[in-house]
Coordinates of C-alpha atoms in Angstrom, one line a residue:
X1 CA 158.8 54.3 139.2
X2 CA 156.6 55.8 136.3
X3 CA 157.5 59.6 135.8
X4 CA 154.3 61.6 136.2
X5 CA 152.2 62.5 133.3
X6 CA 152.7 66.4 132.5
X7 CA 149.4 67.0 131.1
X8 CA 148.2 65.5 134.5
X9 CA 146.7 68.2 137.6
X10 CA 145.3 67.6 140.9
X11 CA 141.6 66.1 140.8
X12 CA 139.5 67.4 143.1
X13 CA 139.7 64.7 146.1
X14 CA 142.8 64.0 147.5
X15 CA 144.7 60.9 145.5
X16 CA 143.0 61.5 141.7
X17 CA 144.3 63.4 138.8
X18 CA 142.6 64.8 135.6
X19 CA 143.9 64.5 132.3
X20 CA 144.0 67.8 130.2
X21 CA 142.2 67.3 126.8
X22 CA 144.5 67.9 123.6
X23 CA 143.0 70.8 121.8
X24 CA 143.9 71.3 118.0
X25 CA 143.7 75.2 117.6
X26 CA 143.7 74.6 113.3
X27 CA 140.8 72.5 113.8
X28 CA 139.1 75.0 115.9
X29 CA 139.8 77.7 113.9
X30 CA 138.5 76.3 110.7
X31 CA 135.6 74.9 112.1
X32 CA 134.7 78.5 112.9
X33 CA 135.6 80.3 109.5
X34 CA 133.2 77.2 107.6
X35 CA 130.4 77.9 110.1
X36 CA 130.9 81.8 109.7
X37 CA 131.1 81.0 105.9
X38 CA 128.1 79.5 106.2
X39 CA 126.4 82.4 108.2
X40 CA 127.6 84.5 105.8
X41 CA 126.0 82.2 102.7
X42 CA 122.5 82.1 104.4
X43 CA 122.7 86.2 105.0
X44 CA 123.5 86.8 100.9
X45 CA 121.4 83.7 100.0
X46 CA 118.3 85.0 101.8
X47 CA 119.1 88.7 100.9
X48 CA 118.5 87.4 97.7
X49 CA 115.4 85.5 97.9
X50 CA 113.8 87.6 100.8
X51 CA 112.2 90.1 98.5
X52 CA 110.9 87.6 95.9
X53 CA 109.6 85.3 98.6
X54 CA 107.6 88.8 100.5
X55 CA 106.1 89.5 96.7
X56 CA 104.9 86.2 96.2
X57 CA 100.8 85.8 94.8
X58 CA 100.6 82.6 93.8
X59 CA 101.9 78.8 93.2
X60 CA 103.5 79.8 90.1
X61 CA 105.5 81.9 91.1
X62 CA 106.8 79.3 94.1
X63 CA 107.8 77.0 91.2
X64 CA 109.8 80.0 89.9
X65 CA 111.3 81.1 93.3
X66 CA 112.1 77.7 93.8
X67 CA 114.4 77.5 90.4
X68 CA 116.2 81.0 91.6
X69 CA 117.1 79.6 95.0
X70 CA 118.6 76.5 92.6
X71 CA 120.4 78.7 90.7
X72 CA 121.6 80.7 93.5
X73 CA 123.0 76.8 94.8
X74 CA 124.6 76.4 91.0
X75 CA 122.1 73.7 90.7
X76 CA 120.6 73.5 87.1
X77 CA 117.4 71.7 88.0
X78 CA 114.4 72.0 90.6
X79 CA 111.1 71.3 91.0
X80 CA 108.4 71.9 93.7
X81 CA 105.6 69.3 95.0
X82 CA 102.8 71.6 96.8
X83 CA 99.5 70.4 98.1
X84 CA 99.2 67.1 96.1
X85 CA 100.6 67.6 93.1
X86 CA 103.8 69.1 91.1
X87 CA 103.9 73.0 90.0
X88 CA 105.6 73.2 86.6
X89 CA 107.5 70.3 85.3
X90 CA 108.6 67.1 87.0
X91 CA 110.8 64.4 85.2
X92 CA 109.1 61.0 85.5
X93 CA 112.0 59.6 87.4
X94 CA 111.2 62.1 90.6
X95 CA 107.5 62.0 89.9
X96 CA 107.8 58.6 91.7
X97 CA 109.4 59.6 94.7
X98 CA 107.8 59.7 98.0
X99 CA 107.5 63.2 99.9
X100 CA 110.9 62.9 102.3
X101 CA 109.8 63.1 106.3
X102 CA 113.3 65.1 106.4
X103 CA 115.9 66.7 104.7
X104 CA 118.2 64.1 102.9
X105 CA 121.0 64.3 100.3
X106 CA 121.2 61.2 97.6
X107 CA 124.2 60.5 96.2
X108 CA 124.6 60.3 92.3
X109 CA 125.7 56.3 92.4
X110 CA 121.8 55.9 93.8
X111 CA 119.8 58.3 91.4
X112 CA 118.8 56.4 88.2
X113 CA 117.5 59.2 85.7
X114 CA 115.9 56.8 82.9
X115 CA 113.5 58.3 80.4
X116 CA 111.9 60.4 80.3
X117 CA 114.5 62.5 81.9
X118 CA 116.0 64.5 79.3
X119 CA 119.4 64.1 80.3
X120 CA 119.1 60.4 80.8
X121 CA 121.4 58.4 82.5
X122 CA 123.7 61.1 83.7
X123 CA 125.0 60.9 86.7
X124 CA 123.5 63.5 89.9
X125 CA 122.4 63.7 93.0
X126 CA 119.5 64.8 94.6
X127 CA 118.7 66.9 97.4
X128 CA 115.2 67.5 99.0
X129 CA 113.5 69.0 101.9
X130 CA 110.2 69.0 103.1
X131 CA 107.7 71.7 104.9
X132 CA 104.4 70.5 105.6
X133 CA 102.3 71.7 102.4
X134 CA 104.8 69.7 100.1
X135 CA 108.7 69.5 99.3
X136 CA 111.2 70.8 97.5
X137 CA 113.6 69.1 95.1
X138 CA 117.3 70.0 93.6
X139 CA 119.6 67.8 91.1
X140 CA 121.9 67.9 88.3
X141 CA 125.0 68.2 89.4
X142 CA 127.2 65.4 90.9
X143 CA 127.2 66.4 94.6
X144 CA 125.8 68.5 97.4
X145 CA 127.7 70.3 100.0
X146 CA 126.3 69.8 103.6
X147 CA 126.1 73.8 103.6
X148 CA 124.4 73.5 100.8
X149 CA 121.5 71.6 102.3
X150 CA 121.5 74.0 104.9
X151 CA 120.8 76.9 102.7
X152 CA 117.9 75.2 101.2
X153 CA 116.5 74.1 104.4
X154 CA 116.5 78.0 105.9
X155 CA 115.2 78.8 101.8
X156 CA 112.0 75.8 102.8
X157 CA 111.1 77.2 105.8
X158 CA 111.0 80.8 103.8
X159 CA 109.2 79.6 101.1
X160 CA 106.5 77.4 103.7
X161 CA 106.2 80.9 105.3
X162 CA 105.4 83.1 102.3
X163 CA 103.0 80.0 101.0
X164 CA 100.8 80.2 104.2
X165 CA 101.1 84.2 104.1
X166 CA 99.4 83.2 100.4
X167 CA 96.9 81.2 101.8
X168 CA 95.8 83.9 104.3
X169 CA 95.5 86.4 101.9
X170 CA 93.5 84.2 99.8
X171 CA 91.0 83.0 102.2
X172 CA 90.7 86.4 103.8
X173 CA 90.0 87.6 99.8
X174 CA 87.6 85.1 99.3
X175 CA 86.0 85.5 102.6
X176 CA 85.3 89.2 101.7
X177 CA 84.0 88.3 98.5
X178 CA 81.9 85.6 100.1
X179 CA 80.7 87.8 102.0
X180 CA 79.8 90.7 99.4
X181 CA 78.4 88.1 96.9
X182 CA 76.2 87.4 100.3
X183 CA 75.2 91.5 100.9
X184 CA 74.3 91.4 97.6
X185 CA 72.1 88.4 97.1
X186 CA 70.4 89.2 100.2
X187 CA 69.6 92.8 98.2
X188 CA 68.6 90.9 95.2
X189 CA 66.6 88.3 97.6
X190 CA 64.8 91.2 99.2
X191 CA 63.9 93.4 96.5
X192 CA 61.9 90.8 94.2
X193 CA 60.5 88.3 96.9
X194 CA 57.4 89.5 98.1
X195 CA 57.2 89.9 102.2
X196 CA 53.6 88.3 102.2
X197 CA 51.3 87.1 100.1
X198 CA 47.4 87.8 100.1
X199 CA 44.4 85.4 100.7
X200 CA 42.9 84.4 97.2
X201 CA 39.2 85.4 97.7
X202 CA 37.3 82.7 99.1
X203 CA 40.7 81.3 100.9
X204 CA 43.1 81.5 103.9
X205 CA 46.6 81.7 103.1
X206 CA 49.7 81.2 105.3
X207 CA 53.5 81.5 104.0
X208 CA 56.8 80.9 106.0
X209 CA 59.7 82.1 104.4
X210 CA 63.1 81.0 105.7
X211 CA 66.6 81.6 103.8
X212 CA 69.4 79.9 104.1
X213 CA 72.9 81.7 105.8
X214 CA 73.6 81.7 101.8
X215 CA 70.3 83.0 100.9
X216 CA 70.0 80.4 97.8
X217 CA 67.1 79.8 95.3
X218 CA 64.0 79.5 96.9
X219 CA 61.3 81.7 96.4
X220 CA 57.4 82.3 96.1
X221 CA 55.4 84.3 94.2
X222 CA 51.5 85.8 94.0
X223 CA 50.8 86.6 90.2
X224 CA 46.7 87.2 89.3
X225 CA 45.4 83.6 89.9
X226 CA 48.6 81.8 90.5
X227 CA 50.7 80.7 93.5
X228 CA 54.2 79.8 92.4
X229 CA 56.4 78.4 95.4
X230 CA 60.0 77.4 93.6
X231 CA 63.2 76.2 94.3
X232 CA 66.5 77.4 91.9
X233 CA 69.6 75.4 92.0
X234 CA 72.6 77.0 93.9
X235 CA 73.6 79.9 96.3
X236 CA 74.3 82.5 97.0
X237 CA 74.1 85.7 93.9
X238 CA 73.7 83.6 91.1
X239 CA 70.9 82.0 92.4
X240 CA 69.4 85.0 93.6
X241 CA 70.1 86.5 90.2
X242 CA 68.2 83.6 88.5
X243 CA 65.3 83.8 91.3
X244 CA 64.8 87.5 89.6
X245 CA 64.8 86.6 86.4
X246 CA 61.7 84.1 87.4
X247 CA 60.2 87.0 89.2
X248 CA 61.2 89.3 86.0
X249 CA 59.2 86.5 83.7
X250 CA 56.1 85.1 85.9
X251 CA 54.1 88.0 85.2
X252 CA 53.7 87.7 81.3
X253 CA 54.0 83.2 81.5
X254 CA 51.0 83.6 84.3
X255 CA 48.9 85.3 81.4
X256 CA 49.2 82.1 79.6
X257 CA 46.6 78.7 79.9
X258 CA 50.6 76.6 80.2
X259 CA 52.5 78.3 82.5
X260 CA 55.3 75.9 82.5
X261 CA 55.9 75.9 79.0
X262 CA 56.0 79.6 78.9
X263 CA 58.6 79.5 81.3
X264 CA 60.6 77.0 80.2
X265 CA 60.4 79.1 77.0
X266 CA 61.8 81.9 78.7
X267 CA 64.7 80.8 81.1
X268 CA 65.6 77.4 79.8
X269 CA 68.6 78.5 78.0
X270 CA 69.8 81.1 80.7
X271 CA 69.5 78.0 83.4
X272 CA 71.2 75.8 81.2
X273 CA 73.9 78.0 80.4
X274 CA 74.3 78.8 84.3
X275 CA 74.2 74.9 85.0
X276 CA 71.4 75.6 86.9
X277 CA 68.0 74.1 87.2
X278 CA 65.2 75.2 89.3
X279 CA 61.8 72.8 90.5
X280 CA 58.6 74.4 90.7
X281 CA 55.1 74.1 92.3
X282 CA 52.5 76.2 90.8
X283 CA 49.0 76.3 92.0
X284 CA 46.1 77.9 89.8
X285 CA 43.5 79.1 92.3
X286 CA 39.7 80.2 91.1
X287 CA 37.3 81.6 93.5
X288 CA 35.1 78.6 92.9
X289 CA 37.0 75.8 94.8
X290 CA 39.0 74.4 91.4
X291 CA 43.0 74.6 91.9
X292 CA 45.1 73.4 89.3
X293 CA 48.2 71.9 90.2
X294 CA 51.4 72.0 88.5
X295 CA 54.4 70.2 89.8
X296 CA 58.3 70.2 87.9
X297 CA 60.6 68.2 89.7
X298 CA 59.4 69.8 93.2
X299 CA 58.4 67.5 96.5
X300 CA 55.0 66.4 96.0
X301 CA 52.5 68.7 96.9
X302 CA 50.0 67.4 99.5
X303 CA 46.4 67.9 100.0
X304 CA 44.6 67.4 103.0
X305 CA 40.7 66.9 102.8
X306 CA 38.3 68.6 105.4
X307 CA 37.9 64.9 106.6
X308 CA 41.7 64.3 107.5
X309 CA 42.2 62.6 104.3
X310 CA 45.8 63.3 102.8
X311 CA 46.3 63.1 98.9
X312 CA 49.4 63.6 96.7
X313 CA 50.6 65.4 93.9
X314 CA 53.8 64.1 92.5
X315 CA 56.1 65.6 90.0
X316 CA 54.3 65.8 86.6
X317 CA 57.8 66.7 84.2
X318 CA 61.5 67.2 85.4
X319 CA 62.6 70.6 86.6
X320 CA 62.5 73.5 84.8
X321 CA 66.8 73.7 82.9
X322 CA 66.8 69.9 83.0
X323 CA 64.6 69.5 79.4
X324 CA 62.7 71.9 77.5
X325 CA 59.1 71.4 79.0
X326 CA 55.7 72.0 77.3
X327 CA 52.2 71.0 77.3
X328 CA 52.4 70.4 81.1
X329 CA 48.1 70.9 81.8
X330 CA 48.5 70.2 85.6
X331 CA 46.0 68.6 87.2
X332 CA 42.5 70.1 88.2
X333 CA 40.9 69.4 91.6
X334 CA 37.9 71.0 94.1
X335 CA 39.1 72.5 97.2
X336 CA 36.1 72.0 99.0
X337 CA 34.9 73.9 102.3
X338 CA 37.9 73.0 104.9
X339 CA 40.1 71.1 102.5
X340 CA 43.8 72.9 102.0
X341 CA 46.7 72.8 99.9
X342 CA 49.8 72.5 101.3
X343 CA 53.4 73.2 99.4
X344 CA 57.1 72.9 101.2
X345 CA 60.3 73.3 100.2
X346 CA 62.9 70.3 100.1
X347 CA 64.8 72.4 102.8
X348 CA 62.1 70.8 105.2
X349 CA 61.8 66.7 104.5
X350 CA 66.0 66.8 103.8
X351 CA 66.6 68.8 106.9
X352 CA 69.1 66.6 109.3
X353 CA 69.4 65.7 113.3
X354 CA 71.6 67.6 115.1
X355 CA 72.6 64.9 116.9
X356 CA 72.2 61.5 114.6
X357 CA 73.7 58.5 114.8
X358 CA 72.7 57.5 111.1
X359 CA 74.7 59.3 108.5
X360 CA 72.6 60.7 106.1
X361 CA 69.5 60.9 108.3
X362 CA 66.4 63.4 107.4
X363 CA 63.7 64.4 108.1
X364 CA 61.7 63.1 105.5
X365 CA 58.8 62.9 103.0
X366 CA 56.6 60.5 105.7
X367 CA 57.5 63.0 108.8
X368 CA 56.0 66.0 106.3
X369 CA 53.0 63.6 105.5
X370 CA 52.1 63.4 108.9
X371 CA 52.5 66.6 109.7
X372 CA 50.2 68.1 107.0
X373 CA 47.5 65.1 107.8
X374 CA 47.3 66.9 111.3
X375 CA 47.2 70.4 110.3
X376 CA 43.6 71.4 109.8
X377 CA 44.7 75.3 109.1
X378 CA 47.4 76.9 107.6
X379 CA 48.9 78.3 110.3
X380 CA 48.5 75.2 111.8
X381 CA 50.6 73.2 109.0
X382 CA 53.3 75.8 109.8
X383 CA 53.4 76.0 113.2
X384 CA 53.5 71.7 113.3
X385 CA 56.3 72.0 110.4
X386 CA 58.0 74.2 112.6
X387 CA 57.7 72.5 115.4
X388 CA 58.9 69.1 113.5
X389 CA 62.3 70.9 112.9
X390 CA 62.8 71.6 117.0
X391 CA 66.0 69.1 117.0
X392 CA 67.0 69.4 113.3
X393 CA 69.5 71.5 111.4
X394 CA 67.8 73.0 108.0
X395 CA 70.4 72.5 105.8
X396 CA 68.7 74.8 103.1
X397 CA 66.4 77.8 102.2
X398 CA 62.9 77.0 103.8
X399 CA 59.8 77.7 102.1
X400 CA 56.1 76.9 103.5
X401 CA 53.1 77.8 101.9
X402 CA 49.2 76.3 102.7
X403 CA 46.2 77.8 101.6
X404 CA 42.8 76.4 102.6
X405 CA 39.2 76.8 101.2
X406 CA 37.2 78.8 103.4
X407 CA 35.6 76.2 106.0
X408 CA 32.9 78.3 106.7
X409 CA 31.0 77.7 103.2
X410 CA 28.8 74.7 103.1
X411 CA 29.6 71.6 101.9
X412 CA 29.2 67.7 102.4
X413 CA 31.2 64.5 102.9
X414 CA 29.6 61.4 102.7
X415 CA 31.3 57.8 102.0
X416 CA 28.9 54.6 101.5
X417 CA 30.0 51.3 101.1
X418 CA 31.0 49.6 98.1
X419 CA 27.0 47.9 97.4
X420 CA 24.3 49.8 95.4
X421 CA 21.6 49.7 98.2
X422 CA 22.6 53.0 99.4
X423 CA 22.3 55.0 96.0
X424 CA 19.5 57.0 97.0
X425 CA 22.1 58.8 99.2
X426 CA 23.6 60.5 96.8
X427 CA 20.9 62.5 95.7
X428 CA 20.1 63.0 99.0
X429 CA 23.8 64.5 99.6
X430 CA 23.6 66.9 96.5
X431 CA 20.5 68.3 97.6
X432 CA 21.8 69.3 101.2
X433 CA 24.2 71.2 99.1
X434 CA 22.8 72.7 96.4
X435 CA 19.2 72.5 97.5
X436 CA 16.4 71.1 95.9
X437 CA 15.5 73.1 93.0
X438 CA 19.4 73.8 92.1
X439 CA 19.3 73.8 88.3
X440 CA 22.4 71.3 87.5
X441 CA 20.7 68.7 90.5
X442 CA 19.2 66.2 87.9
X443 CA 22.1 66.0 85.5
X444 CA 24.6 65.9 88.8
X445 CA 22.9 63.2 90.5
X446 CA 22.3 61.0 87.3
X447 CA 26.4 61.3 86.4
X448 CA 27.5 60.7 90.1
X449 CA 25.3 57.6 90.0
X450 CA 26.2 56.2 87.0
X451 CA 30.2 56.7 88.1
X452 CA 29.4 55.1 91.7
X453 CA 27.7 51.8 90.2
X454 CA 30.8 51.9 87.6
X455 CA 33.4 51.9 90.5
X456 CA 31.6 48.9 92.5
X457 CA 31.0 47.1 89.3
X458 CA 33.8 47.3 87.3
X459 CA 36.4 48.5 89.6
X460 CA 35.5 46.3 92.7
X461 CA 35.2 49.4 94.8
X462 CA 34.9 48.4 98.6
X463 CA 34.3 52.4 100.0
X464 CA 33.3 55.9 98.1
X465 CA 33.6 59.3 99.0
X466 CA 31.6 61.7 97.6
X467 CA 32.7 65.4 98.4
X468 CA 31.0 68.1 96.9
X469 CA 29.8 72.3 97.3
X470 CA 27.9 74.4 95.0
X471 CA 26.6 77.8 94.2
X472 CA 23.7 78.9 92.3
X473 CA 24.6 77.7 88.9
X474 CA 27.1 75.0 89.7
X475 CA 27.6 72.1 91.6
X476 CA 31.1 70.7 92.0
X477 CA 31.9 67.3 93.4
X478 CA 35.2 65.3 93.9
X479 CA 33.8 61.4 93.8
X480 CA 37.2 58.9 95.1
X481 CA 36.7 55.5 95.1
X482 CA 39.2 52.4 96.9
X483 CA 38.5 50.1 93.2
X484 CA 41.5 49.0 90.8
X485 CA 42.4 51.8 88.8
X486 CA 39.8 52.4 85.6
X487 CA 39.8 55.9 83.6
X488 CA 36.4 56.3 82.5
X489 CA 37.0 59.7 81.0
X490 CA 38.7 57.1 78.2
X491 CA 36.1 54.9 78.1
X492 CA 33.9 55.2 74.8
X493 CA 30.1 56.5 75.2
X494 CA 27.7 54.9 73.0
X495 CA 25.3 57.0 70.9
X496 CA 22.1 58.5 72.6
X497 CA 19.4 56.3 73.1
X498 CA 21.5 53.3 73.0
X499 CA 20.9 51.8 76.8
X500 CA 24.0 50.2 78.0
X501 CA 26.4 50.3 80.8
X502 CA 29.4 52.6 79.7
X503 CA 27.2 53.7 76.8
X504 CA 24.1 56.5 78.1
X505 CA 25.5 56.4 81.0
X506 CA 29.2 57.6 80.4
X507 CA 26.6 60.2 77.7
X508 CA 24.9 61.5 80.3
X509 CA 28.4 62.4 82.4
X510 CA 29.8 64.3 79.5
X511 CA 26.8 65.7 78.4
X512 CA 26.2 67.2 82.5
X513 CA 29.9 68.1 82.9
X514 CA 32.0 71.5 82.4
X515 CA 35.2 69.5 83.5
X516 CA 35.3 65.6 83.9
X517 CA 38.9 64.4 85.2
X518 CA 40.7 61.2 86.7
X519 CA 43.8 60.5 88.4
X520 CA 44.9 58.0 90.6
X521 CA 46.8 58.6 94.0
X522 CA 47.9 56.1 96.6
X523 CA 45.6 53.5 95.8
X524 CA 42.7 55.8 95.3
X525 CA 40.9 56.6 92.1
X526 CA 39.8 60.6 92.0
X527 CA 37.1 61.8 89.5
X528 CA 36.7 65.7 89.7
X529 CA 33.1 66.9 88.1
X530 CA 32.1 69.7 87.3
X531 CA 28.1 70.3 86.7
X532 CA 27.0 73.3 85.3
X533 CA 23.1 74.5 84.5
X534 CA 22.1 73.0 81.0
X535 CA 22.1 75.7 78.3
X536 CA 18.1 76.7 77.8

């Protein structure tokens, strides 16, 4: 019979015993005094750090937090990977380690500390552990204790605490600055951008001025016969800072025949040493009809005629910081009775759905086309622009600006075919204009001829348009023509008396004209006339 086992007590049904476990009290008890000796090395290790790690600014001083806790862990080397990329110095050898998932302890017989290490080939180990903005690493000594990596864990999750503490103080810095820089160009913005512009005489006038949550560079401007509708590079104060400095320079560079170059003049080297650059439309208004258009770098300015008609104005130089500009003339053309001039900012073609399926989607320079083809007013052209945006996020300052010649003056449209059996109608167009004893009539209707029978001639003209409105002493036409594109203004006139086409003829035009200019726009050639009364 087996003798009972002493250890052995009653189990709890009847028949079944439970063995006692052996307990080692040493074991216990030394098990205890390491993990209260570790307790203990935490408490004096974070005491240490704790202060350091609640005074910490910046990444720098991380790096140098991170070689104290080393030193507190008699380790003589450290380094710290944050967000990307290693603060302070990393030897090659570790520069090629991946970021750990977890904390981990490599022995010294699996670290290889080649060049450029500068104490090569000697034997350590290396101990690591992560936190989610980067990791921490510790070598050059032979072995880590497993309360060692404990210490350094609790030190990560100090340091990943005091980082994002850094953070927050950083973005909530820069958010206040944001928003001062934002108070402030919104002062700036306001105190030099003029709340409404007024009607040139003989015009309507309509401006819609939106800014951007950043209030960046747009801006227009009313100075004597100019109507300056621009667009500076940037946000937010420095733009608006720049944006006074135009409004600070227009008034003495509007004085002056090239109002581009005299800006440029003045602001190129502040743009360029601001990396800025700002695009400009300028329009030169004169109480007769004539506009002169100026266009750096800006969306193309587009004019609608009385008749529906759209024409463009592209760029005529780059913006103004780019290049030094100079000698940019513009180009001169009638507003006649109903005709208007419409200018935009690119915070309306390059505005984007708010719910696209095509990355990179906008609005667009054909959408802002159409719209000013079907805007017969100012208001109208806003109010369609507007409209056009119902759907779309505007993505940047917004600027509109039309102005229209008064449509109640009298003028006349007329458009022939292209065949010379219908010349007599020209005349017959001038005179319901100017009237029949108008004293520039003759010469007018003796250049406008010649020019039509050049067009169909020479330029294989199929239709002609012949636009033109007058007062007592001058009469001034717009003649635009479907041919291949020929410059007459650069075509030699023979001497008086000698009878030849492009000879009198092209005489005659300059002798008759105050202005005679060309330019060629979506397959259209435009001559602008101006006839005055001949000197007695």
């Amino acid at each position: 019979m087996v003798p009972p086992d002493p250890r052995a007590s009653a189990g709890p049904w009847p028949g079944t015993t439970v063995l006692a476990e052996t307990v080692d009290a040493d074991a216990v008890y030394a098990e205890l005094v390491t993990q209260v000796a570790d307790i203990s090395d935490q408490v004096v290790f974070l005491q240490r750090l704790i202060p350091q790690v609640l005074g910490l600014t910046n990444d720098a001083q991380a790096a140098g937090l991170v070689q104290e806790a080393a030193l507190l862990l008699n380790t003589p080397r450290a380094a710290l990977f944050l967000d990307g990329h290693w603060v302070g110095d990393a030897p090659g050898w570790l520069q090629g380690y991946p970021a750990p998932q977890q904390p981990f302890v490599q022995s010294a017989g699996r670290v290889y500390t080649g060049p450029p290490y500068r104490d090569a080939w000697r034997p350590t180990a290396l101990l690591a552990a992560p936190f989610p903005r980067g990791w921490v690493a510790l070598w050059g000594k032979r072995q880590f204790q497993a309360g060692e990596r404990r210490l350094l864990e609790a030190f990560v999750k100090l340091l990943d605490s005091a980082l994002q503490a850094v953070l927050a103080r950083q973005k909530a810095a820069h958010h206040a600055a944001e928003q001062r820089d934002r108070a402030q160009a919104r002062e700036v913005w306001r105190s030099v951008i003029p709340i409404r512009l007024d009607d040139p005489p003989g015009y309507r006038l309509a401006v819609h001025s939106q800014p951007a949550s950043d209030f960046g560079g747009d801006f227009q401007f009313q100075e004597r016969d100019w109507l300056v509708l621009g667009d500076v590079s940037g946000k937010g104060l420095p733009a608006a800072i720049l944006t006074a400095m135009f409004a600070a320079t227009l008034p003495l560079a509007a004085r002056r025949d090239d109002l581009a170059g005299e800006l440029s003049e003045a602001l190129y080297r502040h743009l360029e040493r601001a990396e800025s650059f700002c695009t400009l439309a300028a329009l030169r208004v004169s109480a007769a009809g004539g506009v002169r258009v100026v266009n750096l770098g800006h969306p193309p300015a587009l004019l609608r005629r009385a008749d529906g008609t759209l024409e463009r104005f592209a760029s005529q130089a780059p913006p103004l910081g780019t290049f030094p500009v100079e000698g940019v003339e513009g180009v001169p053309v009638w507003l006649h009775p109903g005709d208007q001039l419409m200018l935009y900012s690119d915070g309306l073609n390059e505005a984007e759905p708010e719910h696209g399926d095509v990355p990179g989607a906008q609005l667009g320079l054909g959408a802002v086309q159409r719209i000013a083809a079907a805007s017969d007013t100012p208001d109208g052209f806003i109010e369609r622009a507007l409209d056009a945006l119902r759907g779309y996020r505007v993505m940047d300052d917004l600027t509109l600006l039309a102005v229209q010649r008064d449509p109640s003056q009298r003028s006349v449209t007329l458009t022939l075919p292209g065949t010379l059996d219908r010349l007599p109608e020209l005349g017959d167009a001038l005179r319901a204009v100017a009237g029949d004893d108008h004293p520039a009539l003759m010469g007018a209707e003796l250049a406008v001829t010649e020019l039509v029978v050049n067009a169909v001639k020479h330029g294989r003209a199929t239709h002609l348009t012949l636009r033109a409105h007058a007062d007592t002493e001058h009469i001034y036409v717009t003649l635009s023509d479907d041919g291949g594109p020929h410059d007459p203004t650069t075509q030699p006139a023979g001497p008086a008396g000698e009878l030849r086409e492009h000879g009198y003829g092209l005489l005659i035009v300059r002798r008759c004209t105050e202005l005679w200019a060309y330019a060629r726009s979506a397959d259209l050639n435009r001559q602008t006339l101006h006839f005055r009364a001949p000197a007695l």
